[in-house]
Amino acid sequence: QGGFNIVWAAEHHALEMTIAPNPFSILTWWAGETDRIRLGTACVAAAYWHPIKVAGEAAFVDLISGGRLEFGIGSGAYQREFDRMHPGLKQSDAWQYMQEMLPAVRALWQGDYAHEGKFWNFPTSTACPKPLQADVPVWIAARAPITYDYAVKNGCNIMSWPLTRDMSEAELYMARMAEAMANNPGCKRPTMAMMRPCDRKTAPSGSRWAAEGPSRKGFAEKLRTWPVRRTGLVMGSPVAPTWGRATRP
């Protein structure tokens, strides 16, 4: 109803700036309050999870939502979270967990799978339940060139967070995606999402917001995906249970 097609739930721990201890719990709540909007994790911090648990949680959300999951996975953002959730792990090394986890999760969605890796080992297992979608869209949280390259090679979309930084940061991320495409000829071009804070509202005539409208609109048209601040959502995290059955996105 508001013109958005995806809403995203984050994962953060021991940070009072947001309420997002489990993105799958948030999406389960939203799934019951909506009918059409896509439901995305932005994102699962791989080092804090086990592949079997991620596969099952994600598949459950996809199943109960009628096949609306967008699965976002990443390394994790803040060293202070790693110090509490995975002591001894440097944030700069956490990409290795993401790159080991994603193929395991995809395999578990398909059927029986046993894993012997650097970080996880388990005997033949499968995801219970299975996702409703035959091919769940996957998004990789990317900042470093190695992660852009991994996303392109593995058929994943890309999400990034220039947030409040200036436009040069967004241009840097677009350049890294272009470089990854050039290094992997023949690979499908991923969808690129850049998340920046905004309010969707009608600007009073003559206001600064209205005057900047064309440039803001152009930015949105290029990047296509913005975080949401509306009806109980701020940057993809729940603020209060204000969604009612009378207005279902």
Coordinates of C-alpha atoms in Angstrom, one line a residue:
Q1 CA 0.0 0.0 0.0
G2 CA 2.9 2.4 0.7
G3 CA 4.8 1.5 -2.5
F4 CA 7.5 -0.6 -0.9
N5 CA 8.0 -4.2 -2.1
I6 CA 10.5 -5.5 0.5
V7 CA 10.9 -4.9 4.3
W8 CA 14.1 -5.9 6.0
A9 CA 14.8 -7.2 9.5
A10 CA 18.3 -6.8 11.0
E11 CA 20.3 -8.8 13.5
H12 CA 22.1 -7.0 16.4
H13 CA 23.0 -7.9 19.9
A14 CA 23.5 -5.9 23.1
L15 CA 23.0 -2.6 21.2
E16 CA 20.3 -0.3 22.6
M17 CA 20.1 1.5 19.2
T18 CA 17.8 -1.2 17.8
I19 CA 15.7 -4.2 18.8
A20 CA 16.7 -7.1 16.5
P21 CA 18.0 -10.1 18.4
N22 CA 16.7 -12.5 15.8
P23 CA 15.6 -11.5 12.3
F24 CA 13.6 -14.6 11.8
S25 CA 11.4 -13.9 14.8
I26 CA 10.7 -10.4 13.5
L27 CA 9.9 -11.7 10.0
T28 CA 7.5 -14.4 11.5
W29 CA 5.7 -11.5 13.3
W30 CA 5.5 -9.5 10.1
A31 CA 4.4 -12.5 8.0
G32 CA 1.3 -12.8 10.1
E33 CA 0.5 -9.1 9.6
T34 CA 1.0 -8.9 5.8
D35 CA 0.0 -10.6 2.7
R36 CA 2.2 -9.4 -0.2
I37 CA 5.3 -7.6 0.8
R38 CA 8.6 -9.5 0.6
L39 CA 10.3 -10.3 3.9
G40 CA 14.1 -10.0 4.1
T41 CA 16.9 -10.6 6.6
A42 CA 19.4 -7.8 6.5
C43 CA 21.1 -9.6 7.6
V44 CA 22.0 -12.9 9.3
A45 CA 25.4 -12.6 11.0
A46 CA 26.9 -16.0 10.0
A47 CA 29.4 -16.4 12.8
Y48 CA 26.6 -16.3 15.4
W49 CA 24.7 -19.2 14.0
H50 CA 24.9 -22.9 13.0
P51 CA 24.0 -23.7 9.4
I52 CA 21.3 -26.3 10.3
K53 CA 19.5 -23.7 12.5
V54 CA 19.7 -21.0 9.9
A55 CA 18.4 -23.3 7.2
G56 CA 15.4 -24.4 9.3
E57 CA 14.6 -20.9 10.6
A58 CA 14.8 -19.4 7.1
A59 CA 12.7 -22.1 5.5
F60 CA 10.0 -21.8 8.2
V61 CA 9.6 -18.1 7.5
D62 CA 9.4 -18.8 3.8
L63 CA 6.8 -21.5 4.4
I64 CA 4.5 -19.6 6.7
S65 CA 4.7 -16.4 4.6
G66 CA 3.7 -18.1 1.4
G67 CA 7.1 -18.0 -0.2
R68 CA 8.1 -14.4 0.5
L69 CA 11.5 -14.7 2.0
E70 CA 14.5 -12.8 0.8
F71 CA 17.5 -14.4 2.5
G72 CA 20.3 -11.9 3.4
I73 CA 23.5 -13.1 5.0
G74 CA 26.7 -11.3 6.0
S75 CA 29.8 -11.2 8.1
G76 CA 28.5 -9.0 10.9
A77 CA 29.0 -5.3 11.4
Y78 CA 30.5 -4.3 14.8
Q79 CA 33.6 -5.6 16.7
R80 CA 31.8 -4.9 20.0
E81 CA 29.2 -7.5 19.0
F82 CA 31.8 -10.1 18.1
D83 CA 33.5 -9.5 21.5
R84 CA 30.2 -10.6 23.1
M85 CA 28.8 -13.1 20.7
H86 CA 32.0 -14.8 19.4
P87 CA 34.9 -13.7 21.6
G88 CA 38.3 -13.8 19.9
L89 CA 36.9 -13.4 16.4
K90 CA 37.9 -10.3 14.5
Q91 CA 35.2 -8.7 12.4
S92 CA 37.6 -8.5 9.5
D93 CA 37.9 -12.3 9.5
A94 CA 34.2 -13.1 9.8
W95 CA 33.6 -13.2 6.0
Q96 CA 35.0 -16.7 6.1
Y97 CA 32.1 -17.9 8.2
M98 CA 29.6 -16.4 5.7
Q99 CA 31.3 -18.0 2.8
E100 CA 31.3 -21.5 4.5
M101 CA 27.7 -21.1 5.7
L102 CA 25.9 -20.1 2.6
P103 CA 26.6 -23.2 0.4
A104 CA 25.7 -25.4 3.4
V105 CA 22.4 -23.7 3.9
R106 CA 21.5 -24.0 0.2
A107 CA 22.4 -27.7 0.3
L108 CA 20.3 -28.3 3.4
W109 CA 17.3 -26.6 1.7
Q110 CA 17.7 -29.1 -1.2
G111 CA 17.9 -32.3 0.9
D112 CA 20.3 -34.6 2.7
Y113 CA 23.7 -33.0 3.2
A114 CA 26.8 -33.7 5.4
H115 CA 29.3 -31.0 6.1
E116 CA 33.0 -31.0 7.0
G117 CA 34.4 -27.5 7.1
K118 CA 36.7 -25.2 8.9
F119 CA 34.1 -23.9 11.3
W120 CA 31.3 -26.5 11.3
N121 CA 31.0 -30.3 11.0
F122 CA 27.9 -32.3 11.1
P123 CA 26.6 -35.7 9.7
T124 CA 24.0 -36.1 7.1
S125 CA 21.1 -33.7 7.8
T126 CA 18.4 -31.7 6.0
A127 CA 16.4 -28.5 6.6
C128 CA 13.1 -29.0 8.4
P129 CA 10.9 -27.6 7.0
K130 CA 11.9 -26.9 3.4
P131 CA 11.4 -23.5 1.9
L132 CA 8.3 -23.0 -0.3
Q133 CA 10.3 -21.2 -3.0
A134 CA 12.3 -23.5 -5.2
D135 CA 15.0 -20.8 -5.4
V136 CA 15.1 -18.5 -2.4
P137 CA 16.6 -15.1 -3.4
V138 CA 19.9 -14.6 -1.6
W139 CA 21.5 -11.3 -0.7
I140 CA 25.1 -10.8 0.4
A141 CA 26.1 -7.9 2.7
A142 CA 29.1 -6.6 0.9
R143 CA 31.7 -3.9 1.5
A144 CA 35.1 -5.5 0.6
P145 CA 36.0 -6.4 -3.0
I146 CA 36.3 -10.1 -2.0
T147 CA 32.7 -10.2 -0.9
Y148 CA 31.4 -8.6 -4.1
D149 CA 33.4 -11.2 -6.1
Y150 CA 31.9 -14.0 -4.0
A151 CA 28.3 -12.7 -4.5
V152 CA 28.7 -12.4 -8.3
K153 CA 30.3 -15.9 -8.6
N154 CA 27.5 -17.5 -6.5
G155 CA 24.5 -15.8 -8.1
C156 CA 23.6 -13.6 -5.1
N157 CA 22.2 -10.1 -5.0
I158 CA 24.2 -7.5 -3.1
M159 CA 23.2 -5.2 -0.2
S160 CA 25.4 -2.4 1.2
W161 CA 25.2 0.3 3.8
P162 CA 26.5 3.7 2.8
L163 CA 23.9 5.0 5.3
T164 CA 24.7 8.6 6.2
R165 CA 28.0 8.8 4.4
D166 CA 28.2 11.0 1.3
M167 CA 27.6 9.9 -2.3
S168 CA 31.2 8.9 -2.9
E169 CA 30.7 5.9 -0.6
A170 CA 27.8 4.7 -2.8
E171 CA 29.9 5.3 -5.9
L172 CA 32.7 3.2 -4.4
Y173 CA 30.3 0.3 -3.8
M174 CA 29.0 0.5 -7.4
A175 CA 32.6 0.5 -8.7
R176 CA 33.3 -2.7 -6.7
M177 CA 30.3 -4.4 -8.2
A178 CA 31.4 -3.4 -11.7
E179 CA 34.9 -4.7 -11.0
A180 CA 33.4 -8.0 -9.8
M181 CA 31.3 -8.3 -12.9
A182 CA 34.4 -7.6 -15.1
N183 CA 36.3 -10.3 -13.3
N184 CA 33.6 -12.9 -13.7
P185 CA 32.4 -12.7 -17.3
G186 CA 29.2 -14.6 -18.0
C187 CA 27.8 -14.3 -14.5
K188 CA 24.4 -12.8 -14.1
R189 CA 24.4 -9.2 -12.9
P190 CA 23.0 -9.1 -9.4
T191 CA 20.5 -6.6 -8.0
M192 CA 22.3 -4.0 -6.0
A193 CA 20.6 -2.5 -2.9
M194 CA 22.0 0.4 -1.0
M195 CA 20.4 1.3 2.3
R196 CA 20.1 4.9 3.5
P197 CA 17.8 6.4 6.1
C198 CA 14.8 8.3 4.8
D199 CA 11.2 9.2 5.6
R200 CA 8.6 8.7 3.0
K201 CA 6.3 11.7 3.3
T202 CA 4.8 14.5 1.3
A203 CA 6.9 17.6 1.5
P204 CA 5.3 21.0 2.1
S205 CA 5.4 23.2 -1.0
G206 CA 8.6 25.4 -1.0
S207 CA 10.4 23.3 1.7
R208 CA 14.0 22.2 1.4
W209 CA 12.9 18.6 1.0
A210 CA 10.7 19.6 -1.9
A211 CA 13.5 21.6 -3.5
E212 CA 15.8 18.6 -3.2
G213 CA 13.1 16.2 -4.5
P214 CA 14.5 15.6 -8.0
S215 CA 18.0 14.7 -6.8
R216 CA 16.6 12.5 -4.1
K217 CA 14.2 10.8 -6.5
G218 CA 17.1 10.2 -8.9
F219 CA 19.1 8.5 -6.2
A220 CA 16.2 6.3 -5.3
E221 CA 15.6 5.4 -8.9
K222 CA 19.3 4.3 -9.2
L223 CA 19.5 2.3 -6.1
R224 CA 15.8 1.1 -5.9
T225 CA 15.9 -0.2 -2.4
W226 CA 15.6 2.0 0.7
P227 CA 15.1 1.2 4.4
V228 CA 11.6 1.8 5.7
R229 CA 10.4 4.2 8.4
R230 CA 6.7 3.8 8.7
T231 CA 4.1 2.1 10.9
G232 CA 6.2 0.4 13.5
L233 CA 9.4 0.1 11.5
V234 CA 12.6 2.1 11.8
M235 CA 15.5 0.9 9.7
G236 CA 14.0 -2.6 9.6
S237 CA 13.5 -3.0 13.3
P238 CA 10.3 -3.2 15.3
V239 CA 9.4 -0.1 17.4
A240 CA 5.9 -1.0 18.6
P241 CA 3.3 -3.4 17.5
T242 CA 1.3 -0.8 15.6
W243 CA 0.4 -2.8 12.5
G244 CA -3.2 -3.6 12.3
R245 CA -5.2 -6.2 10.3
A246 CA -7.1 -3.3 8.7
T247 CA -4.0 -2.2 6.7
R248 CA -2.0 -5.1 5.4
P249 CA 0.9 -4.4 3.1

